[in-house]
mmCIF file with all atom_site columns, C-alpha atoms and ligand atoms in Angstrom:
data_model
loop_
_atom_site.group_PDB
_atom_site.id
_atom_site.type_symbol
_atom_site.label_atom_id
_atom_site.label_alt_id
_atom_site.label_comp_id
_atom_site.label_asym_id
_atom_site.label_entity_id
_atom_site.label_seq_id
_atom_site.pdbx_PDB_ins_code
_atom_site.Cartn_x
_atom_site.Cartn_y
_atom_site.Cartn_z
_atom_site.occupancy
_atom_site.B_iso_or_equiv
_atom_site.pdbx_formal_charge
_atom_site.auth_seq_id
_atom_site.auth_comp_id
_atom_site.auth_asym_id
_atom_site.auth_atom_id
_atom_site.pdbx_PDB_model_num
ATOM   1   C  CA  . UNK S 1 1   ? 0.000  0.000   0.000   1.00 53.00 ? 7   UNK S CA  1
ATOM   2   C  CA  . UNK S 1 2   ? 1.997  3.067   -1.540  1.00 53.00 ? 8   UNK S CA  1
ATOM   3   C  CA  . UNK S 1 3   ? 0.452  6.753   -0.265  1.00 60.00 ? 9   UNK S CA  1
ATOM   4   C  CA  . UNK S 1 4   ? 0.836  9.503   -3.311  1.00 70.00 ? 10  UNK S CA  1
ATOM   5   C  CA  . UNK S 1 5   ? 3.655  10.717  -0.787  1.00 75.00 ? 11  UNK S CA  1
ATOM   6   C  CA  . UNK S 1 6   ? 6.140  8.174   -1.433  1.00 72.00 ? 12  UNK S CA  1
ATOM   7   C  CA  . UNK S 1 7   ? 8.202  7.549   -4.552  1.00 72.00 ? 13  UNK S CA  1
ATOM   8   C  CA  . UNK S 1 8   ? 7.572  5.652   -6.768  1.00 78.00 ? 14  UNK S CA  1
ATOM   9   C  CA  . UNK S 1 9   ? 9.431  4.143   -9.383  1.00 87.00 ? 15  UNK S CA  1
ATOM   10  C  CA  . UNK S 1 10  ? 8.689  2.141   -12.679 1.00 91.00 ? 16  UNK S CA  1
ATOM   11  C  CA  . UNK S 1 11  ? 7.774  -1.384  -12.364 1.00 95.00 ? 17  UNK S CA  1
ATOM   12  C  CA  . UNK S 1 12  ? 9.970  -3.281  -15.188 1.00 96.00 ? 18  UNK S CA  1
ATOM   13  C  CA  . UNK S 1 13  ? 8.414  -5.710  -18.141 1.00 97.00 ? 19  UNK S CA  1
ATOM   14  C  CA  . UNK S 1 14  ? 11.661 -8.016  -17.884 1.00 97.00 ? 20  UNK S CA  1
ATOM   15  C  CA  . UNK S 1 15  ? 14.807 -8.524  -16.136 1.00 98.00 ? 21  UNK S CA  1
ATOM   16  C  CA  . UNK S 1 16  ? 15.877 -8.424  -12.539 1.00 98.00 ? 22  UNK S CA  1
ATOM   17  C  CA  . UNK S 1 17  ? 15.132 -6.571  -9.247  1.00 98.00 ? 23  UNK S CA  1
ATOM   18  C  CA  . UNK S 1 18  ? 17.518 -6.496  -6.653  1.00 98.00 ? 24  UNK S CA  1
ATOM   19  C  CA  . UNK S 1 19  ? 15.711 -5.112  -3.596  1.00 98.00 ? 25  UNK S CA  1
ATOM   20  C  CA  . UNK S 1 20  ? 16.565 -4.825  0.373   1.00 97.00 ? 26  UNK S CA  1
ATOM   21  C  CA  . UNK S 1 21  ? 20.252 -3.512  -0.628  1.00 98.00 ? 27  UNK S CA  1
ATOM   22  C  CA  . UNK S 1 22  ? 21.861 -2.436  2.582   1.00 97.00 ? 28  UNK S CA  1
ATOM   23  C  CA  . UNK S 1 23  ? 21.429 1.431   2.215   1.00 97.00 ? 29  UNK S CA  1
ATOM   24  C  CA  . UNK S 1 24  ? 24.659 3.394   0.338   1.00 97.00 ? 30  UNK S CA  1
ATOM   25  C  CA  . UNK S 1 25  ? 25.460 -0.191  -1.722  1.00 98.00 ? 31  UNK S CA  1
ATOM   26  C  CA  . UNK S 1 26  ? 23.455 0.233   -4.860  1.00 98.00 ? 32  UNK S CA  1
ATOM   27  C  CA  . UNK S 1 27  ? 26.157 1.366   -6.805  1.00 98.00 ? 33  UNK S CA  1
ATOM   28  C  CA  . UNK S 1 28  ? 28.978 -1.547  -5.694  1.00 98.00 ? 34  UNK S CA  1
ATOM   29  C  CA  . UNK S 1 29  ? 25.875 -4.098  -6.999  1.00 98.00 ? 35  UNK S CA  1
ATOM   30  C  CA  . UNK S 1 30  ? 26.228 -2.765  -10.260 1.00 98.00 ? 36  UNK S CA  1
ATOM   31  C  CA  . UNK S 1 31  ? 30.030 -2.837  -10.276 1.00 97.00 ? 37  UNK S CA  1
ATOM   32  C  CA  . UNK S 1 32  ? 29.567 -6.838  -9.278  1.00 97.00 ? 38  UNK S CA  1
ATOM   33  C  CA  . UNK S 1 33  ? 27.138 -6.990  -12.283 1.00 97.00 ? 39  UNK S CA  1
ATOM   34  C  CA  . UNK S 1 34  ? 29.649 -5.220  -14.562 1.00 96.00 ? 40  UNK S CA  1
ATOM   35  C  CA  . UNK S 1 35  ? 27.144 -2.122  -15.761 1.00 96.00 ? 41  UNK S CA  1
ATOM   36  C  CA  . UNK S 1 36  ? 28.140 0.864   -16.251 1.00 95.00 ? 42  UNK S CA  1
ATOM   37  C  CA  . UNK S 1 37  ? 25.144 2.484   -17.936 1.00 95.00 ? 43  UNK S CA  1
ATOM   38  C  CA  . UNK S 1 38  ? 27.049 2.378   -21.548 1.00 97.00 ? 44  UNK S CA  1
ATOM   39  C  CA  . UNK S 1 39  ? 25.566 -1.259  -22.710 1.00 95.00 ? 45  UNK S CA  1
ATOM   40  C  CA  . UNK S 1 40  ? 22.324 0.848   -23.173 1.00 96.00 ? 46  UNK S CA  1
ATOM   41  C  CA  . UNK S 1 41  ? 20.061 -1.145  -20.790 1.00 96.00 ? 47  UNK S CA  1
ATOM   42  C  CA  . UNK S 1 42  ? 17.399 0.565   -18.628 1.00 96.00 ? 48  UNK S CA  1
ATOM   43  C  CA  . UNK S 1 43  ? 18.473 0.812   -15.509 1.00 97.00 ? 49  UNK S CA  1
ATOM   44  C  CA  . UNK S 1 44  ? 16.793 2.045   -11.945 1.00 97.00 ? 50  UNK S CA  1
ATOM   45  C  CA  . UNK S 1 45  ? 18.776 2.441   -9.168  1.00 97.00 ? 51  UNK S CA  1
ATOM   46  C  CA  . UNK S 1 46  ? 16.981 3.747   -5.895  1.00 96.00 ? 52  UNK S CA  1
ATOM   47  C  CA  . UNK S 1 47  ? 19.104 4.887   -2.948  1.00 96.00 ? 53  UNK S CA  1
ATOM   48  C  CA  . UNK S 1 48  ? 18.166 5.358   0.793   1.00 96.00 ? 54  UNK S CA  1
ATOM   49  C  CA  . UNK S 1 49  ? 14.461 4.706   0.554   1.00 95.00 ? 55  UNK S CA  1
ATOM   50  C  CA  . UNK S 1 50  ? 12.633 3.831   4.206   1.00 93.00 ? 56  UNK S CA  1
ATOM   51  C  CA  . UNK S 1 51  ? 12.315 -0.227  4.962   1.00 91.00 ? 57  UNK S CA  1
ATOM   52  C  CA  . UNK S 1 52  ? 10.673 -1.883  7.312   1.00 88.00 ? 58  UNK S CA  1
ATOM   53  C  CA  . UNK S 1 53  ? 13.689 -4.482  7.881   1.00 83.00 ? 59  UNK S CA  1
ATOM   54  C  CA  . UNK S 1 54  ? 16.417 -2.286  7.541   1.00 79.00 ? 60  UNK S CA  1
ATOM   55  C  CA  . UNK S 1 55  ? 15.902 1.388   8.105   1.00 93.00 ? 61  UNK S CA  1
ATOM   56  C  CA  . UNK S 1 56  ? 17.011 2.456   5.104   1.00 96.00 ? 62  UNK S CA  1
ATOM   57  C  CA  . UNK S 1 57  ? 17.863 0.298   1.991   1.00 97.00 ? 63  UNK S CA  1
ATOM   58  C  CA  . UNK S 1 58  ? 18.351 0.724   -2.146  1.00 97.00 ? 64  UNK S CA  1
ATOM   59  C  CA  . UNK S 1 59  ? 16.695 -0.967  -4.917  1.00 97.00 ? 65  UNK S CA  1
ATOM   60  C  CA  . UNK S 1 60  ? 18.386 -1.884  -8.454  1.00 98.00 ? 66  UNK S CA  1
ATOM   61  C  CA  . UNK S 1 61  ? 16.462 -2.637  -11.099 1.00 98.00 ? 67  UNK S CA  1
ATOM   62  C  CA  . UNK S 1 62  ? 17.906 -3.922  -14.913 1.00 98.00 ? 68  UNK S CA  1
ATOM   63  C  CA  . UNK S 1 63  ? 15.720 -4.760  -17.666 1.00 97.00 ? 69  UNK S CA  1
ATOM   64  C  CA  . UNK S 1 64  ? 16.537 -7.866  -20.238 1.00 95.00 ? 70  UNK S CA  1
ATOM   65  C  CA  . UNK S 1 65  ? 19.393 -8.929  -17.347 1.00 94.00 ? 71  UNK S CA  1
ATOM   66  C  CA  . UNK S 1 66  ? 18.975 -12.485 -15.549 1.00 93.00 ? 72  UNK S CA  1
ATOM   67  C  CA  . UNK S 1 67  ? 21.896 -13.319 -13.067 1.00 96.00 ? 73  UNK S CA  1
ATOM   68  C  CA  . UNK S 1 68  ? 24.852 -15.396 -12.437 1.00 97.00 ? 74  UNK S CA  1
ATOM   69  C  CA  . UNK S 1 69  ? 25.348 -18.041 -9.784  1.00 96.00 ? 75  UNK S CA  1
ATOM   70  C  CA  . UNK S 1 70  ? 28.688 -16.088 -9.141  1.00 96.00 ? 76  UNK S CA  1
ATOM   71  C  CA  . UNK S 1 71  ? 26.960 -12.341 -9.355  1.00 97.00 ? 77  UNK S CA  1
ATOM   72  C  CA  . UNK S 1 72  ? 24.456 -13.643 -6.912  1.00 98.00 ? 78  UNK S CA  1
ATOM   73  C  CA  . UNK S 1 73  ? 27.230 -15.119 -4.638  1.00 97.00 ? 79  UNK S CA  1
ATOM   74  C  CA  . UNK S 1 74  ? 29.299 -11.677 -4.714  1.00 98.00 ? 80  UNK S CA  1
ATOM   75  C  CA  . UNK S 1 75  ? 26.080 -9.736  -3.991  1.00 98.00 ? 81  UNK S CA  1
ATOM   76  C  CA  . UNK S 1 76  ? 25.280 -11.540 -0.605  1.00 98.00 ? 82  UNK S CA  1
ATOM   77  C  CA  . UNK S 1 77  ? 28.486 -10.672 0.228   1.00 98.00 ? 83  UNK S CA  1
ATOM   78  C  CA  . UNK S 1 78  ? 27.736 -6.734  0.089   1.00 98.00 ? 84  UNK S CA  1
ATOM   79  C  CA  . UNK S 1 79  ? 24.168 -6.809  0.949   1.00 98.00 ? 85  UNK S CA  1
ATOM   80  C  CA  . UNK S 1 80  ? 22.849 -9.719  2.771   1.00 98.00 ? 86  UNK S CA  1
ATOM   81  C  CA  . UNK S 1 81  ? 19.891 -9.063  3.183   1.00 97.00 ? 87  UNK S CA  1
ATOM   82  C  CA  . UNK S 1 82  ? 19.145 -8.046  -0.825  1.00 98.00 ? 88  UNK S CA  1
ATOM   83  C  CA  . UNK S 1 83  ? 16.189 -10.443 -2.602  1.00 98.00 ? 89  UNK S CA  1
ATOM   84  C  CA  . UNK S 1 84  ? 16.664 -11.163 -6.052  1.00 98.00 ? 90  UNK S CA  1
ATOM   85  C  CA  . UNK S 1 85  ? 13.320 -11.079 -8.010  1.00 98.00 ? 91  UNK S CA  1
ATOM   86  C  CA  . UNK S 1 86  ? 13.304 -12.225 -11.642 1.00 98.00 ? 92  UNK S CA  1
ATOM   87  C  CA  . UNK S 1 87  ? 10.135 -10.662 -13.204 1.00 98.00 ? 93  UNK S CA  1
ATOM   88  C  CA  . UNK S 1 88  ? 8.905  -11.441 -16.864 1.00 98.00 ? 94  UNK S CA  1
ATOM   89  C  CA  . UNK S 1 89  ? 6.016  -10.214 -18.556 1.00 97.00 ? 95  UNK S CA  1
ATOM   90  C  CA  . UNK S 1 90  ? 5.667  -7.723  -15.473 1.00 97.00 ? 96  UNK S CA  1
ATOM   91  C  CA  . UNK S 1 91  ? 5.060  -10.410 -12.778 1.00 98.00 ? 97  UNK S CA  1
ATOM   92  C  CA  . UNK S 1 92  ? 7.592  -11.713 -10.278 1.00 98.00 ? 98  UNK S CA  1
ATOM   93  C  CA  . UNK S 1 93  ? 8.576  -15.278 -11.636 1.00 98.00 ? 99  UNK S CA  1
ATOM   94  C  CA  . UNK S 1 94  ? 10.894 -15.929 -8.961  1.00 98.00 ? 100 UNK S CA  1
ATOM   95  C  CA  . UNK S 1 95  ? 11.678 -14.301 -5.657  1.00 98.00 ? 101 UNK S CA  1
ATOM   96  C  CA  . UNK S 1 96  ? 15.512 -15.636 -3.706  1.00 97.00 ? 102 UNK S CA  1
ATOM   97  C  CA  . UNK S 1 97  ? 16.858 -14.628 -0.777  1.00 98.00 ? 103 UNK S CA  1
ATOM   98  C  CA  . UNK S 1 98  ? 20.684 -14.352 -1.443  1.00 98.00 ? 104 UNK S CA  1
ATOM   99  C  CA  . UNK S 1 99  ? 22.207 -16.512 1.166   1.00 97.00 ? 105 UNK S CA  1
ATOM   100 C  CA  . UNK S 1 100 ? 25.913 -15.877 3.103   1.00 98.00 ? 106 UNK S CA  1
ATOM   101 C  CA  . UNK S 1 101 ? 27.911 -19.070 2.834   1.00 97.00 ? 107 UNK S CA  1
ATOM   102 C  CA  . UNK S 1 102 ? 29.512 -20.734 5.838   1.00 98.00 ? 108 UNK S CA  1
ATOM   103 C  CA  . UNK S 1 103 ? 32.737 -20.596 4.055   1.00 98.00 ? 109 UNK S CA  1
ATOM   104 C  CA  . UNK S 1 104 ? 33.559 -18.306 0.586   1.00 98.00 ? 110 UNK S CA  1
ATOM   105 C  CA  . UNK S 1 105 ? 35.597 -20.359 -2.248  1.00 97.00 ? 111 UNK S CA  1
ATOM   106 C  CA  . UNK S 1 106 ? 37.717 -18.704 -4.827  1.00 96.00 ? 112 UNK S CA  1
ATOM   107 C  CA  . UNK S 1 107 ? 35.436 -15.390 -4.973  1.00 96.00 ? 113 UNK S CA  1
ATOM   108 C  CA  . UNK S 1 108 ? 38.497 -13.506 -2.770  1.00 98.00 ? 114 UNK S CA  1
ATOM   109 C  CA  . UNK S 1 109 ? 41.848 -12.967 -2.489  1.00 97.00 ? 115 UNK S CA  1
ATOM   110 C  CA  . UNK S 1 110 ? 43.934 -13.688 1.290   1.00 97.00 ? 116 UNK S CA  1
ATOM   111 C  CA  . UNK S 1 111 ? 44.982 -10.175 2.177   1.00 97.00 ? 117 UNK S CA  1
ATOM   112 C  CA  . UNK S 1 112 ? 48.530 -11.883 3.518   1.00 97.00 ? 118 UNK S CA  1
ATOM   113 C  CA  . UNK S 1 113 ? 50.529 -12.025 0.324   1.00 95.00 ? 119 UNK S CA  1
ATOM   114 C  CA  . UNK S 1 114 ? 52.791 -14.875 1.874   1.00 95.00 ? 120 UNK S CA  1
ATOM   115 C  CA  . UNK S 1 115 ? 49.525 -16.673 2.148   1.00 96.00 ? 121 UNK S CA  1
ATOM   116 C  CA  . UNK S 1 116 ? 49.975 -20.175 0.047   1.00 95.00 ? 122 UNK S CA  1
ATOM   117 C  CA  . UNK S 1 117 ? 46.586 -18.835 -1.412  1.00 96.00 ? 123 UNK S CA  1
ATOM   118 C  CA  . UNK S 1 118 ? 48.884 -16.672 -3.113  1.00 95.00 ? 124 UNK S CA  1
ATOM   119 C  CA  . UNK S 1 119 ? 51.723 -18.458 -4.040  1.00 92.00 ? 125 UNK S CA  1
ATOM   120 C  CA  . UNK S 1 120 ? 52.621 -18.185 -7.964  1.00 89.00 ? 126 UNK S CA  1
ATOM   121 C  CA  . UNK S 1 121 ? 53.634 -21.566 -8.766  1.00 87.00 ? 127 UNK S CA  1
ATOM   122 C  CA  . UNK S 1 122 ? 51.597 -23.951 -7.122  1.00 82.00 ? 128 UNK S CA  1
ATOM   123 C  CA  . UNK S 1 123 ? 48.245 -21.852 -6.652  1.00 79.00 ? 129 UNK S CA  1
ATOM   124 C  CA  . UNK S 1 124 ? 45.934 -23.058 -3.587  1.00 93.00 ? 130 UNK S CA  1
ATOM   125 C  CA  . UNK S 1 125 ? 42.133 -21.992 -4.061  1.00 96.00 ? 131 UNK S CA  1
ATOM   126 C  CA  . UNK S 1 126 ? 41.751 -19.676 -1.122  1.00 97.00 ? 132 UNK S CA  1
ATOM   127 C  CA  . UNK S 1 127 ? 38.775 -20.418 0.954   1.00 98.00 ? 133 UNK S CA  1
ATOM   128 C  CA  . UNK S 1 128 ? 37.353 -18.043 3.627   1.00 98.00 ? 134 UNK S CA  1
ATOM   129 C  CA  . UNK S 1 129 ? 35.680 -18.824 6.895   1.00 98.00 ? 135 UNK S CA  1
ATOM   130 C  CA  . UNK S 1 130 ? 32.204 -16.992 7.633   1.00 98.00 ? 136 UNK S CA  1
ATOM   131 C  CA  . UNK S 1 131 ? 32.521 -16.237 11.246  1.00 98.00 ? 137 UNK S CA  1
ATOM   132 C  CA  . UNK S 1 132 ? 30.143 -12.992 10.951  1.00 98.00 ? 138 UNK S CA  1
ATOM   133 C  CA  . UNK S 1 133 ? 27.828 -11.589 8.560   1.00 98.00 ? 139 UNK S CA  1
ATOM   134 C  CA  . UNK S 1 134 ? 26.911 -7.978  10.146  1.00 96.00 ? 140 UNK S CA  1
ATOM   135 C  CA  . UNK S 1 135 ? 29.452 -7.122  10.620  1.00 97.00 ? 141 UNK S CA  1
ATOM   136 C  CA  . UNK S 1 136 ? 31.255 -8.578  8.005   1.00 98.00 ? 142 UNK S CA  1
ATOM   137 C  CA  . UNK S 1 137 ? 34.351 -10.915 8.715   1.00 98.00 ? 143 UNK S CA  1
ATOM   138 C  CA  . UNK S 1 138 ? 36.034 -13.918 7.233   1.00 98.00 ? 144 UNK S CA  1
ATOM   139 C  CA  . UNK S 1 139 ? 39.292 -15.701 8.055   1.00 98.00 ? 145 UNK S CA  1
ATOM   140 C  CA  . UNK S 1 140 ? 41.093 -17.302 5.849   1.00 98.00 ? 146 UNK S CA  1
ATOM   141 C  CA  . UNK S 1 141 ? 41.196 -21.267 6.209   1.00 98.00 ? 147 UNK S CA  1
ATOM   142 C  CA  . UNK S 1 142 ? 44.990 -21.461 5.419   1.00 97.00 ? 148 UNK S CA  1
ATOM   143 C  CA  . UNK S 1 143 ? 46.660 -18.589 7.178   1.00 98.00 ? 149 UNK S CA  1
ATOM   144 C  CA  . UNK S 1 144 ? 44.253 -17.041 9.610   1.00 98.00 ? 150 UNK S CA  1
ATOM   145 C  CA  . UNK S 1 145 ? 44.471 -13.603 7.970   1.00 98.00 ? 151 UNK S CA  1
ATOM   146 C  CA  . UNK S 1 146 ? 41.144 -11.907 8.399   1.00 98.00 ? 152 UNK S CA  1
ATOM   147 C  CA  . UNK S 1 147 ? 38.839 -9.734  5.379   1.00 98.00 ? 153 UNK S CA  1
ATOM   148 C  CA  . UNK S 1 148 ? 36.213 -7.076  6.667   1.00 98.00 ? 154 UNK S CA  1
ATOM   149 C  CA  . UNK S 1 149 ? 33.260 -5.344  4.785   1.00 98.00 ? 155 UNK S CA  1
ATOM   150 C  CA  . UNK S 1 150 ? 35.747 -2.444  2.938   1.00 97.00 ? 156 UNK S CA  1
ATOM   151 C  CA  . UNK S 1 151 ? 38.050 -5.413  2.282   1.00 98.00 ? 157 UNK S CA  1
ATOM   152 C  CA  . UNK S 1 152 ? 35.190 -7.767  0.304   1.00 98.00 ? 158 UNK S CA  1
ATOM   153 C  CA  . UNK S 1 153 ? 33.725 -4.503  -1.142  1.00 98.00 ? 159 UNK S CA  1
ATOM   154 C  CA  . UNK S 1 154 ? 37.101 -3.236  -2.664  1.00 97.00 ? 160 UNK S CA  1
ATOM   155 C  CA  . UNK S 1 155 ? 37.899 -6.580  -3.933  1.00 98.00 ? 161 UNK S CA  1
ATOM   156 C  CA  . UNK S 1 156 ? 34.427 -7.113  -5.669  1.00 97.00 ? 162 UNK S CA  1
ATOM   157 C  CA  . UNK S 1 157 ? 34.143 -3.988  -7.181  1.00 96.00 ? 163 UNK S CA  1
ATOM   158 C  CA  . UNK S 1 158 ? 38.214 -3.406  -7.837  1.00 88.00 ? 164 UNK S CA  1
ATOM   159 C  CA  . UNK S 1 159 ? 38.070 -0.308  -6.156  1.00 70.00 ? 165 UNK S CA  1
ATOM   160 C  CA  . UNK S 1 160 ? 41.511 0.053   -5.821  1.00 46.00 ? 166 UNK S CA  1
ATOM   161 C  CA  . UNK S 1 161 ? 41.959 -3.065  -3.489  1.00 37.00 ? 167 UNK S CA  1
ATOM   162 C  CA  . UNK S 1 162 ? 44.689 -5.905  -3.661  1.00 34.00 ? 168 UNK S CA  1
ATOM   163 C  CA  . UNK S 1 163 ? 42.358 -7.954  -5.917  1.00 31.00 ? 169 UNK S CA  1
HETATM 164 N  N1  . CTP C 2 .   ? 9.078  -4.922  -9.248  1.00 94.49 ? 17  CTP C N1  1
HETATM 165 C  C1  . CTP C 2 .   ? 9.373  -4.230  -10.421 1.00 94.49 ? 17  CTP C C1  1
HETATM 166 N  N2  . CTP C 2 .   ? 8.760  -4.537  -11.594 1.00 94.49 ? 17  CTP C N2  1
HETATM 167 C  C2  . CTP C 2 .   ? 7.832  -5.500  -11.640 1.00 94.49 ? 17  CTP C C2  1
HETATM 168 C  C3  . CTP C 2 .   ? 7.504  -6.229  -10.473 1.00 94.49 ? 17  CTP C C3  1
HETATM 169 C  C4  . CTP C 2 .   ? 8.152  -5.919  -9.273  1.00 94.49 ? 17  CTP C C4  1
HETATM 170 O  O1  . CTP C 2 .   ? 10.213 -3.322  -10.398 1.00 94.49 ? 17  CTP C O1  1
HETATM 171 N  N3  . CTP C 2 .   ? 7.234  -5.746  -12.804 1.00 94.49 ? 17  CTP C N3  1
HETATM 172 C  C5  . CTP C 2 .   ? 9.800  -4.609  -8.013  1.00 94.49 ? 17  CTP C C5  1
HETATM 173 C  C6  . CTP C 2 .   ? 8.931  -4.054  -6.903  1.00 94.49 ? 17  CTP C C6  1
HETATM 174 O  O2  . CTP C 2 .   ? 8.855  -2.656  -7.013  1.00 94.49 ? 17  CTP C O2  1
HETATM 175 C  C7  . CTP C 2 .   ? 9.704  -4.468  -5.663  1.00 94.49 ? 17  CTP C C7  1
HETATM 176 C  C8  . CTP C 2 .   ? 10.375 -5.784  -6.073  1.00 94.49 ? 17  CTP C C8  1
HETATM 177 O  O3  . CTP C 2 .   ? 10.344 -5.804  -7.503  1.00 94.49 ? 17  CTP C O3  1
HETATM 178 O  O4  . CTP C 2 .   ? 10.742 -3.531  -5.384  1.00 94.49 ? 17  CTP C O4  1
HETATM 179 C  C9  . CTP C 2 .   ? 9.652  -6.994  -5.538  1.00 94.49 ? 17  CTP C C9  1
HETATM 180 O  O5  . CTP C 2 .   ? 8.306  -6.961  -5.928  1.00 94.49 ? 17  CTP C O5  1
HETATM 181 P  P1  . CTP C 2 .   ? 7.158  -7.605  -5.046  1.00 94.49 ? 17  CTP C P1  1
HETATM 182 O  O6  . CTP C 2 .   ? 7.554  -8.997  -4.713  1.00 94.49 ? 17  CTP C O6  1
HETATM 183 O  O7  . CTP C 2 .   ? 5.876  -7.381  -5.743  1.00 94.49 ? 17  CTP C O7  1
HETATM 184 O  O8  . CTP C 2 .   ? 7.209  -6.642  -3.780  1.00 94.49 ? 17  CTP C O8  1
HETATM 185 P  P2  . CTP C 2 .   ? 7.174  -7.003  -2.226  1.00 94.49 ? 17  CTP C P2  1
HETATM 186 O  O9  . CTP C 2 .   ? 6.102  -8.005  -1.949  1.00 94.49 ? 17  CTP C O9  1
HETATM 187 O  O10 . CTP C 2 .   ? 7.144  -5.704  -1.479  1.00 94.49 ? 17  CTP C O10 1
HETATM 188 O  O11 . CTP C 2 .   ? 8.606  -7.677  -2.032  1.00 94.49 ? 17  CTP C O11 1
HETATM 189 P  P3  . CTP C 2 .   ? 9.309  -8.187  -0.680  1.00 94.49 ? 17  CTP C P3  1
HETATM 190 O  O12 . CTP C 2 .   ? 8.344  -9.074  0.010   1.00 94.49 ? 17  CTP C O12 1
HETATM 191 O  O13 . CTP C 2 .   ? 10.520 -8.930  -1.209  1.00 94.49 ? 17  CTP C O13 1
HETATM 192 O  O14 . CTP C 2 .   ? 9.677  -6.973  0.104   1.00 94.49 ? 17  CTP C O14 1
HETATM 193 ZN ZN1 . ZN  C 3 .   ? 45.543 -16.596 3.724   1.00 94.49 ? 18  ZN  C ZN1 1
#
């Protein structure tokens, strides 16, 4: 039940809605998805609106796109609490709940670069403990080094990170 007072936005024909974002992190979930804007898509992106679960939260919306296991996996990672809904012909098909893993393979790089994660020759999949979700923070299952949000963010959106 939407008053006149709130805003609104355009419902799309086909694509994907990502809603309950964790306010301020619209923009990182397009980095994960790769758009820029430039591939000519229609794309909403709604930032601080009110929600009842989490304050404050954005919205992304991309017509024509359908997501990647491996999108899906980097967006719980940022916001997880977001709910992917596929819609077609205007109706919500599908409605997921991304999901935080106990542990994280190969999405992230160990921070410790003598890590054997990171060794050049002989190159060990790095796999991360989940020992929080809000906030935050994985070890790493090999040398105990530890990621937080800003690392995970920086990585998945190569915002000038070690990634
Ligand atoms: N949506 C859209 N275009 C459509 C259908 C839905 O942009 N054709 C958006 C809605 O605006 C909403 C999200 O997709 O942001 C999920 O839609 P819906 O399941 O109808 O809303 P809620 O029941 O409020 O979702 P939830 O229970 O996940 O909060
Ligand atoms: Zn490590």
């Amino acid at each position: 039940m939407e008053s006149s007072r709130e805003l609104r936005v355009s419902k799309i024909r086909e694509g994907t809605v990502i809603d309950h974002i964790d306010a301020g992190r619209a923009l990182h979930v397009l980095r994960i998805l790769g758009l820029t804007g430039a591939e000519g898509l229609t794309i909403a992106v709604v930032m601080n609106v009110p929600s009842q679960k989490l304050g404050k939260k954005d919205i992304v919306k991309v017509e024509g796109v359908e997501l990647r296991e491996e999108q899906v996996s980097k967006i719980a990672l940022i916001a997880p609490s977001a709910t992917i809904n596929i819609i077609r012909d205007y109706a919500v098909v599908e409605k997921v709940k991304v999901r935080v893993p106990p542990a994280v393979e190969g999405l992230l790089k160990c921070v410790n670069p003598n890590c054997v994660t990171n060794m050049p020759r002989e190159p060990v999949r790095s796999r991360f403990k989940v020992v929080s979700v809000r906030p935050l923070k994985l070890v790493c299952e090999y040398c105990g080094a530890e990621l937080n949000q800003d690392d995970v963010i920086k990585q998945l959106t190569g915002g000038g990170g070690s990634a």
